[in-house]
Amino acid sequence: MRLPIPERVTTKQTLVLAVTLLCVQLVEGTDLPFALLTFAYVLILAFSYNMAGGINYPSGAWILFTGLETALIGIVYKALLLQPGDANLQEPVITMAVYCAGLAGMGLAGWLSRIIRPKEGWLAGLSVGESMKLSAIGCLAIGVGLGYVTRKSHDESGTVGSALNQLNHFNQLAILLGTMYQIKKSGGKSSTNWVVWASGGYLFGLGLLTFSKEGMFTPIITWLICAVILRFDFSRAQVIAGAAAMLFTIYYLVPFSQAGRASRDPDASLSEQISAASVYLTDLEGTRSLYLEGADVVNISDVPHFYNGPEGIFDRLQMLAFDDALITITDEGNVFGLTPALGTFMNAIPRFIWPEKPQYKTGNVYGQQIGVLSENDETTGISFSPTGDAYHEAKWFGVIVILPLITLIMFVVCDTLSGDVRKAPWGLLFLALFAHAAPEGGVPGPIWLATYGAESVIFAALFSGWLMPYLSRLFTRRKRAIGLAVQQRVPLRPRRLREAGQESPVV
């Protein structure tokens, strides 16, 4: 079966979901204004998605990921829990109105990008062709190598290791190239090979060692994006196995991540990380119980929450709770200003040009403002959506003017470089980055993707689409030359002499 992610959403599909959700919310006691805004949100999401060109272009994928992971998944899941949609929010109507306006602005930006972008992406011509598997192997080797070299540079700014770390998305690209190669080679019968498993296992292992949910889900989502875009026909067994693996991850590994992060030492050695992770992994049921006990100790009323209780991974698949808290303090007179947006643009200047450029940790500052983080905590960051961040920076002007302009810049850059993501794997790398950055990167997210993110994709494309095929042709020519040289030195026995048992002269 092919997963039902259409290139365009029909009016009938949109209305069925919007009307059903509206009726369910009203039955569950959701206030009419919030329910109507949710209805409008579904319509705007579908319209904006179609205007940008759907899932086959980075702009359409960004709108889809933002719309789903910011609010829609959370609202639908809450309806399934039989909880009113606006419960536990301080300013539910304003928050949904902000979301609708922000999504409409993204749709406008997607439509303008569709007019501006070229018919063919600039990187679409970098086709790896027959060298695709070799390029995937090269990406795996480079990704692991750079990860080892820069393992101590994640939190250091201005170093070569830090710069390389920001450009290192080679393991994700190895998964994309390996998956694309396998689907085309097998005629759609299989989608994985040893390169995909090695790259995915490496990223998943890093996620386990660092107790990172993002790290554990990244290889799965990267492979899934490629398989879905290429319309891979999943068997029933693959769907069942995938669903079981996802349930296992949600049930056990999400609590493992939450419990382990509380005791994680960022300066620990590799052996110490393995030892710490193994303590929790060898008793997953006990780890889950430990996590649930910790969740019970925390008073849920002390932190922004969307559901009536902790819901594991679904707490991460919505931004409503923290955005609502940020919007509430904004309406109380705490407008932050455009410093985060301007600061992120300035951050695109390399540090070797501007050694003293300032750093802005808005996720940490916003967390202190809404009362989730203490004033002494200068390291923890809280995620907010681009729309919620834009409202906090400049209220409606930020949502209606600033955010669409920034989004348009990112759309034009990504769409121009990628083009149709089905024609070359480089656009798929944008989609893999969007899956995490779109809903929770704030306003700096699209700016980062238009600068450092674009540089990462260009760097990876040039390496995989130009350097690796060149090395492949060079290696092949050398191998042929060696073969010919060897043949010229091997005694040749014509067939008639071999049959007679006679020796042939040496050539």
Short mmCIF file of C-alpha atoms in Angstrom, two decimals:
data_model
loop_
_atom_site.label_atom_id
_atom_site.label_comp_id
_atom_site.label_asym_id
_atom_site.label_seq_id
_atom_site.Cartn_x
_atom_site.Cartn_y
_atom_site.Cartn_z
CA MET A 1 0.00 0.00 0.00
CA ARG A 2 1.06 3.56 -0.64
CA LEU A 3 0.73 5.98 2.28
CA PRO A 4 -2.05 8.50 1.57
CA ILE A 5 -0.13 11.77 1.34
CA PRO A 6 -1.63 13.44 -1.74
CA GLU A 7 0.22 15.93 -3.91
CA ARG A 8 -2.88 18.10 -3.66
CA VAL A 9 -5.72 18.02 -1.15
CA THR A 10 -9.19 18.06 -2.66
CA THR A 11 -12.01 20.28 -1.45
CA LYS A 12 -14.06 17.21 -0.52
CA GLN A 13 -11.29 15.75 1.66
CA THR A 14 -10.78 19.09 3.37
CA LEU A 15 -14.45 19.65 4.11
CA VAL A 16 -14.94 16.12 5.45
CA LEU A 17 -12.15 16.60 7.99
CA ALA A 18 -13.11 20.18 8.89
CA VAL A 19 -16.84 19.46 9.36
CA THR A 20 -16.19 16.22 11.30
CA LEU A 21 -13.76 17.95 13.63
CA LEU A 22 -16.16 20.87 14.13
CA CYS A 23 -19.03 18.57 15.09
CA VAL A 24 -16.90 16.45 17.44
CA GLN A 25 -15.52 19.52 19.20
CA LEU A 26 -18.98 21.02 19.73
CA VAL A 27 -20.27 17.72 21.14
CA GLU A 28 -17.30 17.59 23.54
CA GLY A 29 -18.00 21.10 24.86
CA THR A 30 -15.52 23.21 22.91
CA ASP A 31 -16.55 26.86 22.71
CA LEU A 32 -17.99 27.82 19.33
CA PRO A 33 -15.39 30.54 18.45
CA PHE A 34 -12.48 28.13 18.95
CA ALA A 35 -14.27 25.37 17.03
CA LEU A 36 -14.96 27.73 14.11
CA LEU A 37 -11.34 28.90 14.06
CA THR A 38 -10.24 25.27 14.00
CA PHE A 39 -12.56 24.74 11.04
CA ALA A 40 -10.96 27.75 9.29
CA TYR A 41 -7.47 26.47 10.18
CA VAL A 42 -8.09 23.18 8.35
CA LEU A 43 -9.35 25.02 5.26
CA ILE A 44 -6.42 27.47 5.25
CA LEU A 45 -3.91 24.65 5.69
CA ALA A 46 -5.27 22.74 2.69
CA PHE A 47 -5.49 25.86 0.52
CA SER A 48 -1.97 27.02 1.44
CA TYR A 49 -0.54 23.56 0.85
CA ASN A 50 -2.03 23.42 -2.63
CA MET A 51 -0.95 26.95 -3.51
CA ALA A 52 2.69 26.12 -2.76
CA GLY A 53 2.68 23.07 -5.02
CA GLY A 54 2.09 20.32 -2.48
CA ILE A 55 4.55 17.86 -1.00
CA ASN A 56 6.72 17.82 -4.14
CA TYR A 57 8.24 21.22 -3.34
CA PRO A 58 10.01 22.36 -0.16
CA SER A 59 7.56 25.24 0.33
CA GLY A 60 4.56 22.91 0.27
CA ALA A 61 6.27 20.45 2.61
CA TRP A 62 7.11 23.26 5.06
CA ILE A 63 3.46 24.37 5.18
CA LEU A 64 2.31 20.78 5.67
CA PHE A 65 4.74 20.03 8.53
CA THR A 66 4.01 23.38 10.19
CA GLY A 67 0.24 23.00 9.98
CA LEU A 68 0.20 19.41 11.19
CA GLU A 69 2.75 19.57 13.99
CA THR A 70 1.88 23.03 15.28
CA ALA A 71 -1.81 22.42 15.93
CA LEU A 72 -3.77 19.93 13.81
CA ILE A 73 -2.32 16.65 15.14
CA GLY A 74 -2.71 17.90 18.70
CA ILE A 75 -6.30 19.06 18.17
CA VAL A 76 -7.35 15.79 16.51
CA TYR A 77 -5.69 13.72 19.24
CA LYS A 78 -7.37 15.81 21.92
CA ALA A 79 -10.74 15.24 20.26
CA LEU A 80 -10.06 11.47 20.37
CA LEU A 81 -9.38 11.83 24.13
CA LEU A 82 -12.87 13.37 24.45
CA GLN A 83 -11.42 16.62 25.80
CA PRO A 84 -12.70 20.08 24.75
CA GLY A 85 -10.30 21.61 22.23
CA ASP A 86 -9.90 24.92 24.06
CA ALA A 87 -9.44 23.42 27.54
CA ASN A 88 -6.21 24.27 29.43
CA LEU A 89 -5.40 27.26 27.18
CA GLN A 90 -5.31 30.81 28.56
CA GLU A 91 -6.13 32.66 25.33
CA PRO A 92 -7.51 29.93 23.04
CA VAL A 93 -9.34 32.21 20.60
CA ILE A 94 -6.42 34.61 20.14
CA THR A 95 -3.99 31.71 19.77
CA MET A 96 -6.03 30.02 17.04
CA ALA A 97 -6.60 33.36 15.29
CA VAL A 98 -2.83 33.92 15.30
CA TYR A 99 -2.31 30.43 13.84
CA CYS A 100 -4.87 31.03 11.07
CA ALA A 101 -3.27 34.35 10.13
CA GLY A 102 0.23 32.89 10.19
CA LEU A 103 -0.76 29.92 8.04
CA ALA A 104 -2.49 32.22 5.53
CA GLY A 105 0.69 34.31 5.30
CA MET A 106 2.72 31.18 4.60
CA GLY A 107 0.24 30.24 1.87
CA LEU A 108 0.71 33.65 0.26
CA ALA A 109 4.49 33.22 0.46
CA GLY A 110 4.16 29.76 -1.12
CA TRP A 111 2.09 31.17 -3.99
CA LEU A 112 4.63 33.96 -4.64
CA SER A 113 7.48 31.45 -4.51
CA ARG A 114 5.65 29.34 -7.08
CA ILE A 115 5.69 32.35 -9.43
CA ILE A 116 9.34 33.27 -8.76
CA ARG A 117 11.05 29.87 -8.67
CA PRO A 118 12.54 28.44 -11.88
CA LYS A 119 11.00 25.43 -13.59
CA GLU A 120 14.04 23.31 -12.79
CA GLY A 121 15.93 23.47 -9.50
CA TRP A 122 19.53 24.63 -9.72
CA LEU A 123 20.76 21.42 -8.08
CA ALA A 124 18.46 19.12 -10.06
CA GLY A 125 21.14 18.65 -12.72
CA LEU A 126 23.52 17.13 -10.17
CA SER A 127 22.29 13.62 -10.77
CA VAL A 128 24.35 10.81 -9.26
CA GLY A 129 22.94 8.20 -11.65
CA GLU A 130 24.82 4.91 -11.54
CA SER A 131 27.07 6.25 -8.77
CA MET A 132 24.17 6.65 -6.34
CA LYS A 133 25.13 3.75 -4.10
CA LEU A 134 28.79 4.80 -4.08
CA SER A 135 27.70 8.33 -3.17
CA ALA A 136 25.58 6.93 -0.34
CA ILE A 137 28.58 4.98 0.98
CA GLY A 138 30.72 8.11 0.73
CA CYS A 139 28.11 10.14 2.65
CA LEU A 140 28.01 7.47 5.36
CA ALA A 141 31.79 7.56 5.72
CA ILE A 142 31.99 11.37 5.71
CA GLY A 143 29.07 11.71 8.13
CA VAL A 144 30.57 9.32 10.66
CA GLY A 145 34.03 10.85 10.22
CA LEU A 146 32.86 14.42 10.69
CA GLY A 147 30.74 13.34 13.64
CA TYR A 148 33.81 11.87 15.31
CA VAL A 149 36.01 14.89 14.54
CA THR A 150 33.42 17.44 15.71
CA ARG A 151 32.01 15.50 18.67
CA LYS A 152 33.47 18.04 21.12
CA SER A 153 32.48 21.09 19.04
CA HIS A 154 28.68 21.02 19.35
CA ASP A 155 28.58 23.79 21.91
CA GLU A 156 31.68 25.68 20.75
CA SER A 157 31.17 28.68 18.50
CA GLY A 158 33.63 30.15 16.05
CA THR A 159 35.62 26.93 15.57
CA VAL A 160 36.16 24.91 12.39
CA GLY A 161 34.56 21.95 14.13
CA SER A 162 31.45 23.98 14.90
CA ALA A 163 31.16 25.08 11.26
CA LEU A 164 31.57 21.52 9.99
CA ASN A 165 29.06 20.26 12.53
CA GLN A 166 26.43 22.66 11.17
CA LEU A 167 27.09 21.39 7.63
CA ASN A 168 27.09 17.72 8.56
CA HIS A 169 23.84 16.18 7.35
CA PHE A 170 25.64 13.45 5.42
CA ASN A 171 24.15 10.55 7.35
CA GLN A 172 20.64 11.71 6.51
CA LEU A 173 21.69 12.12 2.88
CA ALA A 174 23.16 8.60 2.94
CA ILE A 175 19.74 7.29 4.01
CA LEU A 176 18.03 9.25 1.22
CA LEU A 177 20.50 8.17 -1.48
CA GLY A 178 20.48 4.56 -0.30
CA THR A 179 16.69 4.42 -0.20
CA MET A 180 16.29 6.07 -3.61
CA TYR A 181 18.89 3.72 -5.12
CA GLN A 182 17.26 0.61 -3.67
CA ILE A 183 13.74 1.56 -4.79
CA LYS A 184 14.89 2.25 -8.35
CA LYS A 185 17.17 -0.79 -8.54
CA SER A 186 14.51 -3.20 -7.25
CA GLY A 187 11.70 -1.70 -9.29
CA GLY A 188 9.89 -0.68 -6.11
CA LYS A 189 10.13 -4.07 -4.41
CA SER A 190 12.47 -2.99 -1.58
CA SER A 191 13.58 0.29 -0.02
CA THR A 192 16.49 -0.55 2.28
CA ASN A 193 20.02 -1.88 1.97
CA TRP A 194 23.06 -2.10 4.22
CA VAL A 195 23.89 1.60 3.69
CA VAL A 196 20.42 2.67 4.86
CA TRP A 197 20.61 0.38 7.89
CA ALA A 198 24.14 1.49 8.77
CA SER A 199 23.37 5.20 8.47
CA GLY A 200 20.07 4.87 10.30
CA GLY A 201 21.61 2.71 13.00
CA TYR A 202 24.40 5.23 13.52
CA LEU A 203 21.97 8.14 13.97
CA PHE A 204 19.64 6.04 16.12
CA GLY A 205 22.57 4.94 18.29
CA LEU A 206 23.63 8.55 18.82
CA GLY A 207 20.06 9.34 19.82
CA LEU A 208 20.14 6.54 22.39
CA LEU A 209 23.49 7.65 23.84
CA THR A 210 22.36 11.28 24.16
CA PHE A 211 18.78 10.43 25.24
CA SER A 212 17.52 12.45 22.26
CA LYS A 213 14.03 11.82 20.87
CA GLU A 214 14.94 13.82 17.80
CA GLY A 215 18.01 11.66 17.25
CA MET A 216 16.02 8.44 17.52
CA PHE A 217 13.22 9.57 15.21
CA THR A 218 15.42 11.32 12.60
CA PRO A 219 16.54 8.18 10.68
CA ILE A 220 13.02 6.76 10.66
CA ILE A 221 11.46 10.00 9.40
CA THR A 222 14.22 10.54 6.82
CA TRP A 223 13.72 7.07 5.32
CA LEU A 224 9.93 7.42 5.45
CA ILE A 225 9.97 10.78 3.66
CA CYS A 226 11.99 9.35 0.77
CA ALA A 227 9.85 6.21 0.50
CA VAL A 228 6.59 8.16 0.54
CA ILE A 229 7.72 10.79 -1.97
CA LEU A 230 8.88 8.06 -4.39
CA ARG A 231 5.49 6.35 -3.93
CA PHE A 232 6.99 3.16 -2.55
CA ASP A 233 4.41 0.39 -2.31
CA PHE A 234 4.62 -0.89 1.27
CA SER A 235 3.59 -4.47 1.90
CA ARG A 236 1.14 -5.31 4.66
CA ALA A 237 3.93 -6.91 6.69
CA GLN A 238 6.06 -3.75 6.39
CA VAL A 239 3.18 -1.56 7.54
CA ILE A 240 2.50 -3.82 10.55
CA ALA A 241 6.21 -4.00 11.45
CA GLY A 242 6.59 -0.24 11.08
CA ALA A 243 3.55 0.44 13.24
CA ALA A 244 4.84 -1.98 15.89
CA ALA A 245 8.28 -0.32 15.88
CA MET A 246 6.68 3.12 16.21
CA LEU A 247 4.52 1.98 19.12
CA PHE A 248 7.54 0.44 20.83
CA THR A 249 9.46 3.71 20.38
CA ILE A 250 6.61 5.80 21.75
CA TYR A 251 5.82 3.42 24.64
CA TYR A 252 9.37 2.69 25.80
CA LEU A 253 11.98 4.91 24.15
CA VAL A 254 10.25 8.26 24.70
CA PRO A 255 10.12 7.58 28.49
CA PHE A 256 13.73 6.35 28.19
CA SER A 257 14.70 9.70 26.68
CA GLN A 258 12.83 11.73 29.28
CA ALA A 259 14.21 9.74 32.23
CA GLY A 260 17.78 9.67 30.91
CA ARG A 261 18.06 13.37 30.12
CA ALA A 262 17.58 14.22 33.79
CA SER A 263 20.86 12.46 34.68
CA ARG A 264 22.78 12.99 31.44
CA ASP A 265 26.30 14.40 31.68
CA PRO A 266 27.11 16.36 28.48
CA ASP A 267 30.85 16.03 29.17
CA ALA A 268 30.77 12.24 29.62
CA SER A 269 33.08 10.05 27.57
CA LEU A 270 31.74 7.53 25.04
CA SER A 271 32.16 4.62 27.46
CA GLU A 272 30.39 6.56 30.20
CA GLN A 273 27.53 7.40 27.81
CA ILE A 274 27.16 3.74 26.85
CA SER A 275 27.17 2.71 30.51
CA ALA A 276 24.55 5.33 31.45
CA ALA A 277 22.26 4.42 28.54
CA SER A 278 22.56 0.68 29.20
CA VAL A 279 21.28 1.15 32.77
CA TYR A 280 17.95 2.38 31.39
CA LEU A 281 17.86 0.17 28.30
CA THR A 282 18.27 -3.09 30.21
CA ASP A 283 15.13 -2.36 32.23
CA LEU A 284 12.74 -0.56 29.87
CA GLU A 285 9.67 -1.35 31.96
CA GLY A 286 11.37 0.04 35.05
CA THR A 287 12.49 3.11 33.07
CA ARG A 288 8.93 3.73 31.94
CA SER A 289 7.69 3.44 35.53
CA LEU A 290 10.40 5.86 36.65
CA TYR A 291 9.30 8.33 33.98
CA LEU A 292 5.62 8.05 34.95
CA GLU A 293 6.48 8.54 38.62
CA GLY A 294 8.40 11.68 37.73
CA ALA A 295 5.48 12.93 35.63
CA ASP A 296 3.13 12.39 38.56
CA VAL A 297 5.39 14.40 40.87
CA VAL A 298 5.33 17.43 38.56
CA ASN A 299 2.19 19.49 39.05
CA ILE A 300 0.85 19.84 35.52
CA SER A 301 -0.77 23.16 36.40
CA ASP A 302 2.68 24.66 36.93
CA VAL A 303 3.66 24.33 33.25
CA PRO A 304 1.81 25.08 30.00
CA HIS A 305 -0.11 21.99 28.94
CA PHE A 306 -2.65 21.21 26.23
CA TYR A 307 -4.01 17.89 27.43
CA ASN A 308 -5.42 17.05 30.86
CA GLY A 309 -2.34 14.94 31.62
CA PRO A 310 1.02 13.94 30.13
CA GLU A 311 0.63 12.28 26.72
CA GLY A 312 4.21 11.35 25.87
CA ILE A 313 5.19 11.97 22.24
CA PHE A 314 1.91 13.76 21.52
CA ASP A 315 2.99 16.56 23.84
CA ARG A 316 5.75 17.19 21.27
CA LEU A 317 3.43 16.99 18.26
CA GLN A 318 1.72 20.28 19.08
CA MET A 319 2.94 23.77 19.94
CA LEU A 320 -0.35 25.15 21.27
CA ALA A 321 0.46 25.02 24.98
CA PHE A 322 3.71 27.01 24.96
CA ASP A 323 2.65 29.31 22.12
CA ASP A 324 -0.53 30.13 24.05
CA ALA A 325 1.54 31.02 27.13
CA LEU A 326 3.81 33.23 25.00
CA ILE A 327 0.86 34.93 23.30
CA THR A 328 -0.75 35.54 26.69
CA ILE A 329 2.24 37.41 28.14
CA THR A 330 2.57 39.33 24.86
CA ASP A 331 -0.99 40.62 25.22
CA GLU A 332 -0.12 41.65 28.77
CA GLY A 333 2.32 44.20 27.32
CA ASN A 334 5.51 42.14 27.00
CA VAL A 335 6.22 42.65 23.29
CA PHE A 336 9.78 41.46 22.72
CA GLY A 337 10.73 43.33 19.54
CA LEU A 338 12.40 42.10 16.34
CA THR A 339 15.81 41.39 17.88
CA PRO A 340 15.58 37.60 17.37
CA ALA A 341 14.81 37.96 13.65
CA LEU A 342 17.48 40.59 13.04
CA GLY A 343 19.98 38.71 15.19
CA THR A 344 19.50 35.51 13.22
CA PHE A 345 20.12 37.33 9.94
CA MET A 346 23.31 38.77 11.43
CA ASN A 347 24.30 35.33 12.68
CA ALA A 348 24.59 34.22 9.05
CA ILE A 349 27.82 36.25 8.87
CA PRO A 350 30.73 33.85 9.51
CA ARG A 351 32.50 34.33 12.82
CA PHE A 352 35.89 34.64 11.15
CA ILE A 353 34.52 37.84 9.57
CA TRP A 354 32.74 39.04 12.72
CA PRO A 355 34.46 37.36 15.69
CA GLU A 356 32.43 39.22 18.31
CA LYS A 357 28.99 38.72 16.82
CA PRO A 358 26.34 38.33 19.57
CA GLN A 359 24.43 35.15 20.31
CA TYR A 360 20.68 35.15 20.90
CA LYS A 361 19.11 32.31 22.89
CA THR A 362 15.49 33.32 22.53
CA GLY A 363 14.19 29.86 23.50
CA ASN A 364 15.85 30.29 26.88
CA VAL A 365 14.72 33.91 27.34
CA TYR A 366 11.13 33.13 26.34
CA GLY A 367 11.12 30.15 28.70
CA GLN A 368 12.05 32.47 31.57
CA GLN A 369 9.39 34.98 30.53
CA ILE A 370 6.55 32.45 30.64
CA GLY A 371 7.82 31.15 33.99
CA VAL A 372 8.93 27.67 32.91
CA LEU A 373 12.66 28.29 33.44
CA SER A 374 14.37 29.95 36.38
CA GLU A 375 16.43 33.10 35.93
CA ASN A 376 19.58 31.11 36.78
CA ASP A 377 18.99 28.64 33.94
CA GLU A 378 20.89 29.95 30.92
CA THR A 379 21.22 26.72 28.94
CA THR A 380 17.78 25.10 28.61
CA GLY A 381 15.77 26.11 25.55
CA ILE A 382 12.01 25.95 24.99
CA SER A 383 10.62 25.48 21.49
CA PHE A 384 8.02 27.81 19.99
CA SER A 385 6.42 27.87 16.56
CA PRO A 386 7.32 30.55 13.99
CA THR A 387 3.83 32.03 14.34
CA GLY A 388 3.89 32.22 18.12
CA ASP A 389 7.38 33.73 18.05
CA ALA A 390 6.37 36.30 15.39
CA TYR A 391 3.41 37.42 17.51
CA HIS A 392 5.65 37.82 20.56
CA GLU A 393 8.16 39.89 18.59
CA ALA A 394 5.74 42.33 16.95
CA LYS A 395 2.15 41.15 17.56
CA TRP A 396 -0.05 41.20 14.42
CA PHE A 397 2.55 43.10 12.39
CA GLY A 398 4.98 40.26 13.03
CA VAL A 399 2.44 37.61 12.01
CA ILE A 400 0.96 39.36 8.96
CA VAL A 401 4.05 41.15 7.56
CA ILE A 402 7.37 39.99 9.04
CA LEU A 403 6.78 36.22 9.09
CA PRO A 404 5.43 36.00 5.49
CA LEU A 405 8.44 38.00 4.22
CA ILE A 406 10.93 35.76 6.04
CA THR A 407 9.07 32.65 4.92
CA LEU A 408 9.06 33.90 1.32
CA ILE A 409 12.84 34.32 1.39
CA MET A 410 13.25 30.75 2.64
CA PHE A 411 10.76 29.35 0.13
CA VAL A 412 12.45 31.04 -2.83
CA VAL A 413 15.90 29.84 -1.73
CA CYS A 414 14.85 26.24 -1.06
CA ASP A 415 12.52 25.89 -4.06
CA THR A 416 15.11 27.44 -6.39
CA LEU A 417 17.84 25.08 -5.24
CA SER A 418 15.67 21.97 -5.11
CA GLY A 419 12.89 22.17 -7.64
CA ASP A 420 10.69 19.08 -7.73
CA VAL A 421 12.02 16.84 -4.95
CA ARG A 422 11.23 13.69 -6.95
CA LYS A 423 13.88 14.51 -9.57
CA ALA A 424 16.93 14.64 -7.29
CA PRO A 425 17.61 13.68 -3.66
CA TRP A 426 18.79 17.14 -2.56
CA GLY A 427 15.28 18.49 -2.09
CA LEU A 428 14.45 15.49 0.06
CA LEU A 429 17.17 16.63 2.44
CA PHE A 430 15.31 19.91 2.84
CA LEU A 431 12.18 17.93 3.72
CA ALA A 432 14.09 15.88 6.28
CA LEU A 433 15.30 19.10 7.92
CA PHE A 434 11.81 20.63 7.80
CA ALA A 435 10.22 17.75 9.71
CA HIS A 436 11.82 19.06 12.91
CA ALA A 437 12.57 22.72 12.19
CA ALA A 438 9.24 23.76 10.65
CA PRO A 439 6.95 23.49 13.69
CA GLU A 440 9.36 24.41 16.48
CA GLY A 441 12.17 26.56 15.08
CA GLY A 442 10.51 29.88 15.85
CA VAL A 443 11.24 32.83 13.57
CA PRO A 444 14.98 31.96 13.48
CA GLY A 445 14.09 28.57 11.95
CA PRO A 446 13.26 29.72 8.39
CA ILE A 447 16.16 32.21 8.48
CA TRP A 448 18.58 29.43 9.44
CA LEU A 449 17.22 27.19 6.68
CA ALA A 450 17.63 29.95 4.08
CA THR A 451 21.28 30.40 5.09
CA TYR A 452 23.07 27.60 6.93
CA GLY A 453 20.49 25.01 5.89
CA ALA A 454 20.86 25.93 2.21
CA GLU A 455 24.65 25.85 2.56
CA SER A 456 24.42 22.35 4.06
CA VAL A 457 22.34 21.08 1.15
CA ILE A 458 24.64 22.70 -1.45
CA PHE A 459 27.71 21.27 0.29
CA ALA A 460 26.20 17.79 0.42
CA ALA A 461 24.94 17.98 -3.18
CA LEU A 462 28.31 19.04 -4.58
CA PHE A 463 30.04 16.27 -2.67
CA SER A 464 27.58 13.54 -3.63
CA GLY A 465 26.55 14.73 -7.08
CA TRP A 466 29.92 15.92 -8.41
CA LEU A 467 32.87 14.72 -6.36
CA MET A 468 31.77 11.12 -5.73
CA PRO A 469 30.80 10.40 -9.38
CA TYR A 470 34.12 11.96 -10.46
CA LEU A 471 36.03 9.71 -8.07
CA SER A 472 33.95 6.78 -9.27
CA ARG A 473 34.83 7.42 -12.93
CA LEU A 474 38.48 7.98 -12.00
CA PHE A 475 38.56 4.72 -10.02
CA THR A 476 36.80 2.85 -12.85
CA ARG A 477 39.21 4.13 -15.50
CA ARG A 478 42.16 3.21 -13.31
CA LYS A 479 40.74 -0.26 -12.70
CA ARG A 480 40.26 -0.79 -16.44
CA ALA A 481 43.78 0.41 -17.17
CA ILE A 482 45.20 -2.03 -14.61
CA GLY A 483 43.12 -4.83 -16.09
CA LEU A 484 44.36 -4.15 -19.60
CA ALA A 485 47.95 -3.99 -18.38
CA VAL A 486 47.56 -7.34 -16.64
CA GLN A 487 45.98 -8.90 -19.71
CA GLN A 488 48.91 -7.80 -21.84
CA ARG A 489 51.28 -9.74 -19.59
CA VAL A 490 49.24 -12.96 -19.33
CA PRO A 491 50.19 -15.86 -21.67
CA LEU A 492 47.50 -16.20 -24.26
CA ARG A 493 46.55 -19.64 -25.57
CA PRO A 494 44.45 -19.60 -28.70
CA ARG A 495 41.55 -22.02 -28.64
CA ARG A 496 42.98 -24.40 -31.26
CA LEU A 497 46.28 -24.68 -29.32
CA ARG A 498 44.50 -25.24 -26.02
CA GLU A 499 42.50 -28.07 -27.55
CA ALA A 500 45.74 -29.62 -28.86
CA GLY A 501 47.38 -29.27 -25.46
CA GLN A 502 50.16 -27.09 -26.87
CA GLU A 503 51.65 -24.05 -25.22
CA SER A 504 51.12 -20.66 -26.85
CA PRO A 505 53.82 -18.07 -27.19
CA VAL A 506 54.01 -15.25 -24.68
CA VAL A 507 52.71 -11.98 -26.08
#
